[in-house]
Short mmCIF file of N, CA and C in Angstrom, two decimals:
data_model
loop_
_atom_site.label_atom_id
_atom_site.label_comp_id
_atom_site.label_asym_id
_atom_site.label_seq_id
_atom_site.Cartn_x
_atom_site.Cartn_y
_atom_site.Cartn_z
N UNK A 330 0.82 -1.18 0.00
CA UNK A 330 0.00 0.00 0.00
C UNK A 330 0.87 1.25 0.00
N UNK A 331 2.05 1.14 0.57
CA UNK A 331 2.96 2.28 0.59
C UNK A 331 3.32 2.70 -0.83
N UNK A 332 3.51 1.72 -1.70
CA UNK A 332 3.83 2.03 -3.10
C UNK A 332 2.66 2.74 -3.77
N UNK A 333 1.45 2.34 -3.47
CA UNK A 333 0.27 3.01 -4.05
C UNK A 333 0.17 4.45 -3.58
N UNK A 334 0.44 4.68 -2.31
CA UNK A 334 0.39 6.05 -1.78
C UNK A 334 1.42 6.92 -2.49
N UNK A 335 2.63 6.39 -2.63
CA UNK A 335 3.68 7.17 -3.30
C UNK A 335 3.33 7.44 -4.76
N UNK A 336 2.78 6.44 -5.44
CA UNK A 336 2.40 6.64 -6.84
C UNK A 336 1.31 7.71 -6.99
N UNK A 337 0.35 7.71 -6.09
CA UNK A 337 -0.71 8.72 -6.19
C UNK A 337 -0.19 10.12 -5.86
N UNK A 338 0.77 10.24 -4.93
CA UNK A 338 1.35 11.56 -4.67
C UNK A 338 2.17 12.04 -5.87
N UNK A 339 2.90 11.12 -6.48
CA UNK A 339 3.66 11.48 -7.69
C UNK A 339 2.70 11.90 -8.80
N UNK A 340 1.60 11.17 -8.96
CA UNK A 340 0.60 11.52 -9.96
C UNK A 340 -0.02 12.89 -9.68
N UNK A 341 -0.24 13.22 -8.41
CA UNK A 341 -0.78 14.52 -8.03
C UNK A 341 0.16 15.64 -8.44
N UNK A 342 1.45 15.48 -8.12
CA UNK A 342 2.43 16.51 -8.48
C UNK A 342 2.52 16.66 -10.00
N UNK A 343 2.54 15.53 -10.71
CA UNK A 343 2.60 15.57 -12.17
C UNK A 343 1.39 16.31 -12.74
N UNK A 344 0.20 15.99 -12.25
CA UNK A 344 -1.00 16.62 -12.77
C UNK A 344 -1.06 18.11 -12.45
N UNK A 345 -0.54 18.51 -11.29
CA UNK A 345 -0.48 19.93 -10.99
C UNK A 345 0.47 20.66 -11.92
N UNK A 346 1.61 20.04 -12.22
CA UNK A 346 2.53 20.63 -13.18
C UNK A 346 1.89 20.73 -14.57
N UNK A 347 1.23 19.68 -14.99
CA UNK A 347 0.57 19.69 -16.30
C UNK A 347 -0.54 20.75 -16.32
N UNK A 348 -1.27 20.89 -15.22
CA UNK A 348 -2.32 21.91 -15.17
C UNK A 348 -1.72 23.30 -15.31
N UNK A 349 -0.59 23.55 -14.64
CA UNK A 349 0.07 24.84 -14.77
C UNK A 349 0.53 25.12 -16.19
N UNK A 350 1.14 24.13 -16.81
CA UNK A 350 1.59 24.28 -18.19
C UNK A 350 0.39 24.50 -19.12
N UNK A 351 -0.69 23.76 -18.90
CA UNK A 351 -1.88 23.88 -19.74
C UNK A 351 -2.51 25.27 -19.62
N UNK A 352 -2.59 25.77 -18.38
CA UNK A 352 -3.17 27.10 -18.18
C UNK A 352 -2.32 28.15 -18.88
N UNK A 353 -0.99 28.07 -18.69
CA UNK A 353 -0.11 29.04 -19.34
C UNK A 353 -0.17 28.96 -20.86
N UNK A 354 -0.15 27.78 -21.38
CA UNK A 354 -0.18 27.59 -22.82
C UNK A 354 -1.50 28.07 -23.43
N UNK A 355 -2.61 27.68 -22.78
CA UNK A 355 -3.91 28.09 -23.33
C UNK A 355 -4.12 29.60 -23.18
N UNK A 356 -3.57 30.20 -22.13
CA UNK A 356 -3.69 31.64 -21.96
C UNK A 356 -2.91 32.37 -23.05
N UNK A 357 -1.71 31.86 -23.34
CA UNK A 357 -0.92 32.48 -24.40
C UNK A 357 -1.60 32.29 -25.76
N UNK A 358 -2.19 31.13 -25.98
CA UNK A 358 -2.87 30.88 -27.24
C UNK A 358 -4.11 31.76 -27.37
N UNK A 359 -4.85 31.93 -26.28
CA UNK A 359 -6.04 32.78 -26.33
C UNK A 359 -5.66 34.25 -26.45
N UNK A 360 -4.52 34.64 -25.86
CA UNK A 360 -4.08 36.04 -25.97
C UNK A 360 -3.76 36.40 -27.41
N UNK A 361 -3.25 35.41 -28.16
CA UNK A 361 -2.97 35.70 -29.57
C UNK A 361 -4.25 35.87 -30.37
N UNK A 362 -5.36 35.38 -29.84
CA UNK A 362 -6.65 35.55 -30.50
C UNK A 362 -7.46 36.70 -29.92
N UNK A 363 -6.86 37.48 -29.02
CA UNK A 363 -7.54 38.64 -28.46
C UNK A 363 -8.32 38.35 -27.19
N UNK A 364 -8.19 37.17 -26.59
CA UNK A 364 -8.90 36.84 -25.36
C UNK A 364 -7.92 36.90 -24.19
N UNK A 365 -8.41 37.31 -23.02
CA UNK A 365 -7.53 37.45 -21.87
C UNK A 365 -7.90 36.46 -20.77
N UNK A 366 -8.03 35.20 -21.12
CA UNK A 366 -8.31 34.17 -20.13
C UNK A 366 -7.84 32.82 -20.67
N UNK A 367 -7.60 31.86 -19.78
CA UNK A 367 -7.21 30.52 -20.26
C UNK A 367 -8.43 29.75 -20.74
N UNK A 368 -8.18 28.57 -21.28
CA UNK A 368 -9.26 27.68 -21.69
C UNK A 368 -9.73 26.96 -20.43
N UNK A 369 -10.98 27.24 -20.02
CA UNK A 369 -11.42 26.84 -18.70
C UNK A 369 -11.74 25.36 -18.56
N UNK A 370 -12.30 24.73 -19.55
CA UNK A 370 -12.74 23.33 -19.41
C UNK A 370 -11.57 22.40 -19.12
N UNK A 371 -10.53 22.50 -19.92
CA UNK A 371 -9.37 21.64 -19.70
C UNK A 371 -8.61 21.99 -18.44
N UNK A 372 -8.53 23.29 -18.13
CA UNK A 372 -7.82 23.73 -16.92
C UNK A 372 -8.49 23.18 -15.66
N UNK A 373 -9.79 23.31 -15.60
CA UNK A 373 -10.53 22.80 -14.44
C UNK A 373 -10.46 21.28 -14.38
N UNK A 374 -10.57 20.61 -15.53
CA UNK A 374 -10.56 19.15 -15.54
C UNK A 374 -9.23 18.60 -15.05
N UNK A 375 -8.13 19.15 -15.52
CA UNK A 375 -6.82 18.65 -15.10
C UNK A 375 -6.56 18.98 -13.63
N UNK A 376 -6.97 20.17 -13.20
CA UNK A 376 -6.78 20.54 -11.80
C UNK A 376 -7.61 19.66 -10.88
N UNK A 377 -8.86 19.38 -11.24
CA UNK A 377 -9.69 18.51 -10.41
C UNK A 377 -9.18 17.07 -10.41
N UNK A 378 -8.59 16.64 -11.51
CA UNK A 378 -7.98 15.31 -11.53
C UNK A 378 -6.83 15.25 -10.55
N UNK A 379 -6.04 16.31 -10.46
CA UNK A 379 -4.96 16.37 -9.47
C UNK A 379 -5.51 16.36 -8.05
N UNK A 380 -6.59 17.09 -7.83
CA UNK A 380 -7.19 17.14 -6.49
C UNK A 380 -7.73 15.76 -6.10
N UNK A 381 -8.40 15.09 -7.03
CA UNK A 381 -8.93 13.76 -6.72
C UNK A 381 -7.82 12.74 -6.50
N UNK A 382 -6.73 12.87 -7.23
CA UNK A 382 -5.58 12.00 -7.00
C UNK A 382 -4.99 12.25 -5.61
N UNK A 383 -4.97 13.51 -5.18
CA UNK A 383 -4.48 13.83 -3.84
C UNK A 383 -5.42 13.26 -2.77
N UNK A 384 -6.74 13.30 -3.02
CA UNK A 384 -7.68 12.71 -2.08
C UNK A 384 -7.42 11.22 -1.90
N UNK A 385 -7.20 10.52 -3.01
CA UNK A 385 -6.95 9.08 -2.94
C UNK A 385 -5.63 8.81 -2.22
N UNK A 386 -4.60 9.59 -2.51
CA UNK A 386 -3.31 9.41 -1.85
C UNK A 386 -3.43 9.66 -0.35
N UNK A 387 -4.15 10.70 0.03
CA UNK A 387 -4.34 11.01 1.45
C UNK A 387 -5.10 9.89 2.16
N UNK A 388 -6.17 9.42 1.53
CA UNK A 388 -6.96 8.34 2.12
C UNK A 388 -6.14 7.07 2.29
N UNK A 389 -5.45 6.69 1.24
CA UNK A 389 -4.64 5.47 1.33
C UNK A 389 -3.53 5.62 2.36
N UNK A 390 -2.96 6.81 2.47
CA UNK A 390 -1.94 7.04 3.50
C UNK A 390 -2.49 6.90 4.90
N UNK A 391 -3.69 7.43 5.13
CA UNK A 391 -4.31 7.29 6.46
C UNK A 391 -4.66 5.84 6.77
N UNK A 392 -5.16 5.13 5.77
CA UNK A 392 -5.50 3.71 5.99
C UNK A 392 -4.23 2.91 6.27
N UNK A 393 -3.16 3.20 5.55
CA UNK A 393 -1.90 2.50 5.74
C UNK A 393 -1.34 2.77 7.14
N UNK A 394 -1.47 4.00 7.60
CA UNK A 394 -0.98 4.34 8.93
C UNK A 394 -1.84 3.69 10.01
N UNK A 395 -3.14 3.61 9.80
CA UNK A 395 -4.05 3.03 10.79
C UNK A 395 -3.93 1.51 10.86
N UNK A 396 -3.43 0.88 9.80
CA UNK A 396 -3.29 -0.57 9.81
C UNK A 396 -2.28 -1.03 10.84
N UNK A 397 -1.22 -0.30 10.98
CA UNK A 397 -0.19 -0.64 11.96
C UNK A 397 0.81 -1.66 11.47
N UNK A 398 0.49 -2.45 10.50
CA UNK A 398 1.39 -3.48 10.00
C UNK A 398 1.53 -3.34 8.50
N UNK A 399 2.57 -3.93 7.98
CA UNK A 399 2.81 -3.90 6.54
C UNK A 399 1.96 -4.98 5.86
N UNK A 400 1.49 -4.66 4.70
CA UNK A 400 0.80 -5.66 3.88
C UNK A 400 1.82 -6.60 3.26
N UNK A 401 1.40 -7.78 2.86
CA UNK A 401 2.34 -8.70 2.20
C UNK A 401 2.93 -8.10 0.92
N UNK A 402 2.18 -7.23 0.25
CA UNK A 402 2.69 -6.61 -0.96
C UNK A 402 3.85 -5.66 -0.69
N UNK A 403 3.95 -5.16 0.54
CA UNK A 403 4.99 -4.21 0.89
C UNK A 403 6.25 -4.87 1.42
N UNK A 404 6.19 -6.15 1.71
CA UNK A 404 7.36 -6.85 2.26
C UNK A 404 8.11 -7.57 1.15
N UNK A 405 9.43 -7.51 1.19
CA UNK A 405 10.24 -8.20 0.18
C UNK A 405 10.34 -9.69 0.43
N UNK A 406 10.14 -10.13 1.67
CA UNK A 406 10.27 -11.56 2.00
C UNK A 406 8.93 -12.29 2.02
N UNK A 407 7.87 -11.67 1.52
CA UNK A 407 6.54 -12.28 1.56
C UNK A 407 6.39 -13.32 0.45
N UNK A 408 5.60 -14.33 0.74
CA UNK A 408 5.24 -15.33 -0.26
C UNK A 408 3.92 -14.95 -0.92
N UNK A 409 3.60 -15.59 -2.02
CA UNK A 409 2.35 -15.32 -2.73
C UNK A 409 1.17 -15.70 -1.85
N UNK A 410 1.30 -16.78 -1.09
CA UNK A 410 0.20 -17.26 -0.26
C UNK A 410 -0.11 -16.31 0.90
N UNK A 411 0.82 -15.43 1.26
CA UNK A 411 0.56 -14.50 2.37
C UNK A 411 -0.54 -13.51 2.03
N UNK A 412 -0.66 -13.13 0.79
CA UNK A 412 -1.69 -12.17 0.39
C UNK A 412 -2.94 -12.82 -0.17
N UNK A 413 -3.01 -14.14 -0.13
CA UNK A 413 -4.14 -14.86 -0.71
C UNK A 413 -5.22 -15.04 0.36
N UNK A 414 -6.15 -14.12 0.42
CA UNK A 414 -7.21 -14.20 1.42
C UNK A 414 -8.41 -14.95 0.86
N UNK A 415 -9.28 -15.37 1.75
CA UNK A 415 -10.52 -16.02 1.34
C UNK A 415 -11.45 -14.96 0.76
N UNK A 416 -11.86 -15.12 -0.48
CA UNK A 416 -12.68 -14.13 -1.15
C UNK A 416 -14.16 -14.45 -1.09
N UNK A 417 -14.49 -15.67 -0.72
CA UNK A 417 -15.89 -16.05 -0.65
C UNK A 417 -16.16 -17.28 -1.50
N UNK A 418 -17.42 -17.62 -1.60
CA UNK A 418 -17.83 -18.80 -2.34
C UNK A 418 -18.53 -18.37 -3.60
N UNK A 419 -18.08 -18.89 -4.73
CA UNK A 419 -18.66 -18.52 -6.01
C UNK A 419 -19.09 -19.78 -6.76
N UNK A 420 -20.16 -19.67 -7.51
CA UNK A 420 -20.69 -20.79 -8.26
C UNK A 420 -20.28 -20.66 -9.72
N UNK A 421 -19.32 -21.43 -10.18
CA UNK A 421 -18.91 -21.28 -11.57
C UNK A 421 -19.93 -21.82 -12.56
N UNK A 422 -20.88 -22.62 -12.12
CA UNK A 422 -21.86 -23.21 -13.03
C UNK A 422 -23.19 -22.43 -13.05
N UNK A 423 -23.27 -21.35 -12.29
CA UNK A 423 -24.53 -20.63 -12.17
C UNK A 423 -24.80 -19.77 -13.41
N UNK A 424 -26.04 -19.85 -13.90
CA UNK A 424 -26.47 -19.05 -15.04
C UNK A 424 -27.17 -17.77 -14.60
N UNK A 425 -27.46 -17.63 -13.32
CA UNK A 425 -28.23 -16.49 -12.84
C UNK A 425 -27.51 -15.15 -13.03
N UNK A 426 -26.20 -15.05 -12.85
CA UNK A 426 -25.56 -13.75 -13.11
C UNK A 426 -25.72 -13.29 -14.56
N UNK A 427 -25.74 -14.23 -15.49
CA UNK A 427 -25.91 -13.86 -16.90
C UNK A 427 -27.32 -13.34 -17.14
N UNK A 428 -28.31 -13.99 -16.51
CA UNK A 428 -29.69 -13.54 -16.64
C UNK A 428 -29.85 -12.16 -16.01
N UNK A 429 -29.20 -11.94 -14.86
CA UNK A 429 -29.29 -10.64 -14.20
C UNK A 429 -28.61 -9.54 -15.03
N UNK A 430 -27.49 -9.88 -15.68
CA UNK A 430 -26.84 -8.92 -16.57
C UNK A 430 -27.73 -8.60 -17.76
N UNK A 431 -28.42 -9.60 -18.28
CA UNK A 431 -29.36 -9.35 -19.37
C UNK A 431 -30.50 -8.45 -18.93
N UNK A 432 -30.97 -8.63 -17.70
CA UNK A 432 -32.03 -7.75 -17.18
C UNK A 432 -31.52 -6.32 -17.03
N UNK A 433 -30.29 -6.15 -16.59
CA UNK A 433 -29.72 -4.81 -16.48
C UNK A 433 -29.57 -4.18 -17.86
N UNK A 434 -29.16 -4.97 -18.84
CA UNK A 434 -29.04 -4.45 -20.20
C UNK A 434 -30.40 -4.04 -20.75
N UNK A 435 -31.43 -4.84 -20.46
CA UNK A 435 -32.79 -4.46 -20.88
C UNK A 435 -33.26 -3.19 -20.18
N UNK A 436 -32.87 -3.03 -18.92
CA UNK A 436 -33.25 -1.82 -18.18
C UNK A 436 -32.64 -0.58 -18.84
N UNK A 437 -31.36 -0.65 -19.19
CA UNK A 437 -30.74 0.49 -19.87
C UNK A 437 -31.31 0.70 -21.27
N UNK A 438 -31.64 -0.39 -21.94
CA UNK A 438 -32.29 -0.26 -23.23
C UNK A 438 -33.65 0.41 -23.09
N UNK A 439 -34.36 0.06 -22.03
CA UNK A 439 -35.64 0.68 -21.78
C UNK A 439 -35.53 2.16 -21.48
N UNK A 440 -34.49 2.55 -20.78
CA UNK A 440 -34.29 3.97 -20.52
C UNK A 440 -33.93 4.73 -21.78
N UNK A 441 -33.25 4.06 -22.70
CA UNK A 441 -32.81 4.74 -23.92
C UNK A 441 -33.87 4.72 -25.03
N UNK A 442 -34.62 3.62 -25.16
CA UNK A 442 -35.51 3.45 -26.30
C UNK A 442 -36.97 3.69 -25.93
N UNK A 443 -37.45 2.90 -25.01
CA UNK A 443 -38.85 3.02 -24.62
C UNK A 443 -39.01 2.56 -23.18
N UNK A 444 -39.69 3.36 -22.39
CA UNK A 444 -39.77 3.06 -20.97
C UNK A 444 -40.51 1.76 -20.67
N UNK A 445 -41.37 1.32 -21.57
CA UNK A 445 -42.14 0.10 -21.34
C UNK A 445 -41.24 -1.12 -21.25
N UNK A 446 -40.06 -1.08 -21.89
CA UNK A 446 -39.12 -2.21 -21.80
C UNK A 446 -38.58 -2.36 -20.38
N UNK A 447 -38.53 -1.26 -19.64
CA UNK A 447 -38.02 -1.30 -18.27
C UNK A 447 -38.90 -2.15 -17.36
N UNK A 448 -40.19 -2.18 -17.63
CA UNK A 448 -41.09 -3.01 -16.81
C UNK A 448 -40.76 -4.49 -17.00
N UNK A 449 -40.46 -4.89 -18.21
CA UNK A 449 -40.05 -6.28 -18.47
C UNK A 449 -38.73 -6.55 -17.78
N UNK A 450 -37.82 -5.59 -17.83
CA UNK A 450 -36.50 -5.76 -17.23
C UNK A 450 -36.59 -5.89 -15.71
N UNK A 451 -37.47 -5.14 -15.09
CA UNK A 451 -37.62 -5.23 -13.63
C UNK A 451 -38.14 -6.62 -13.24
N UNK A 452 -39.11 -7.12 -13.97
CA UNK A 452 -39.62 -8.46 -13.68
C UNK A 452 -38.55 -9.53 -13.87
N UNK A 453 -37.83 -9.44 -14.97
CA UNK A 453 -36.76 -10.41 -15.22
C UNK A 453 -35.65 -10.27 -14.17
N UNK A 454 -35.35 -9.03 -13.75
CA UNK A 454 -34.32 -8.82 -12.74
C UNK A 454 -34.70 -9.40 -11.39
N UNK A 455 -35.95 -9.24 -11.00
CA UNK A 455 -36.41 -9.81 -9.73
C UNK A 455 -36.33 -11.33 -9.77
N UNK A 456 -36.75 -11.93 -10.87
CA UNK A 456 -36.68 -13.39 -11.02
C UNK A 456 -35.23 -13.86 -10.96
N UNK A 457 -34.33 -13.15 -11.65
CA UNK A 457 -32.92 -13.55 -11.66
C UNK A 457 -32.29 -13.39 -10.30
N UNK A 458 -32.61 -12.31 -9.59
CA UNK A 458 -32.03 -12.09 -8.27
C UNK A 458 -32.51 -13.13 -7.26
N UNK A 459 -33.79 -13.43 -7.29
CA UNK A 459 -34.32 -14.46 -6.39
C UNK A 459 -33.74 -15.82 -6.75
N UNK A 460 -33.62 -16.12 -8.03
CA UNK A 460 -33.03 -17.39 -8.44
C UNK A 460 -31.58 -17.52 -8.03
N UNK A 461 -30.83 -16.44 -8.11
CA UNK A 461 -29.41 -16.47 -7.74
C UNK A 461 -29.25 -16.63 -6.23
N UNK A 462 -30.09 -15.95 -5.45
CA UNK A 462 -29.99 -16.04 -4.00
C UNK A 462 -30.38 -17.42 -3.50
N UNK A 463 -31.42 -17.98 -4.08
CA UNK A 463 -31.95 -19.25 -3.58
C UNK A 463 -31.54 -20.46 -4.41
N UNK A 464 -30.47 -20.38 -5.20
CA UNK A 464 -30.11 -21.51 -6.05
C UNK A 464 -29.61 -22.72 -5.26
N UNK A 465 -29.18 -22.52 -4.03
CA UNK A 465 -28.70 -23.65 -3.22
C UNK A 465 -29.77 -24.21 -2.30
N UNK A 466 -31.00 -23.79 -2.46
CA UNK A 466 -32.08 -24.30 -1.63
C UNK A 466 -32.89 -25.38 -2.33
N UNK A 467 -32.58 -25.68 -3.60
CA UNK A 467 -33.33 -26.71 -4.30
C UNK A 467 -32.43 -27.33 -5.37
N UNK A 468 -32.82 -28.45 -5.87
CA UNK A 468 -32.07 -29.10 -6.96
C UNK A 468 -30.91 -29.93 -6.46
N UNK A 469 -29.95 -30.18 -7.36
CA UNK A 469 -28.82 -31.05 -7.04
C UNK A 469 -27.91 -30.48 -5.96
N UNK A 470 -27.83 -29.18 -5.85
CA UNK A 470 -26.88 -28.58 -4.93
C UNK A 470 -27.54 -28.02 -3.67
N UNK A 471 -28.73 -28.52 -3.33
CA UNK A 471 -29.42 -28.05 -2.14
C UNK A 471 -28.63 -28.44 -0.89
N UNK A 472 -28.63 -27.55 0.07
CA UNK A 472 -27.89 -27.80 1.32
C UNK A 472 -28.85 -27.88 2.47
#
């Protein structure tokens, strides 16, 4: 995590430098056209990207300090198994996530094309979600 914090601080400094260069360059370019201001959209976008990068670096730094210990990724003598945590139980044979993704796609299609499609998507989504949650309560894999 220490490496991530350092990378985000480096990215913040880089983006601030780029924002300064962009403001100066766009101001000079606009001055040649008779305008006395920089190009605001890009200036604000690059500056806010630097600010958000600083937020992430600050947050990760505080989390790293509050942890009290080094992560396996930060130690040179760590093994691969040290960072291998239990992620949970997943069903590789389940079709319900695909059905739920199809319902989400229909929902977005309904928002873009016709709202009536969203009603079909909500029904299909509820069926898919209930099927995914309760797939281990019936059939071959019931517990």
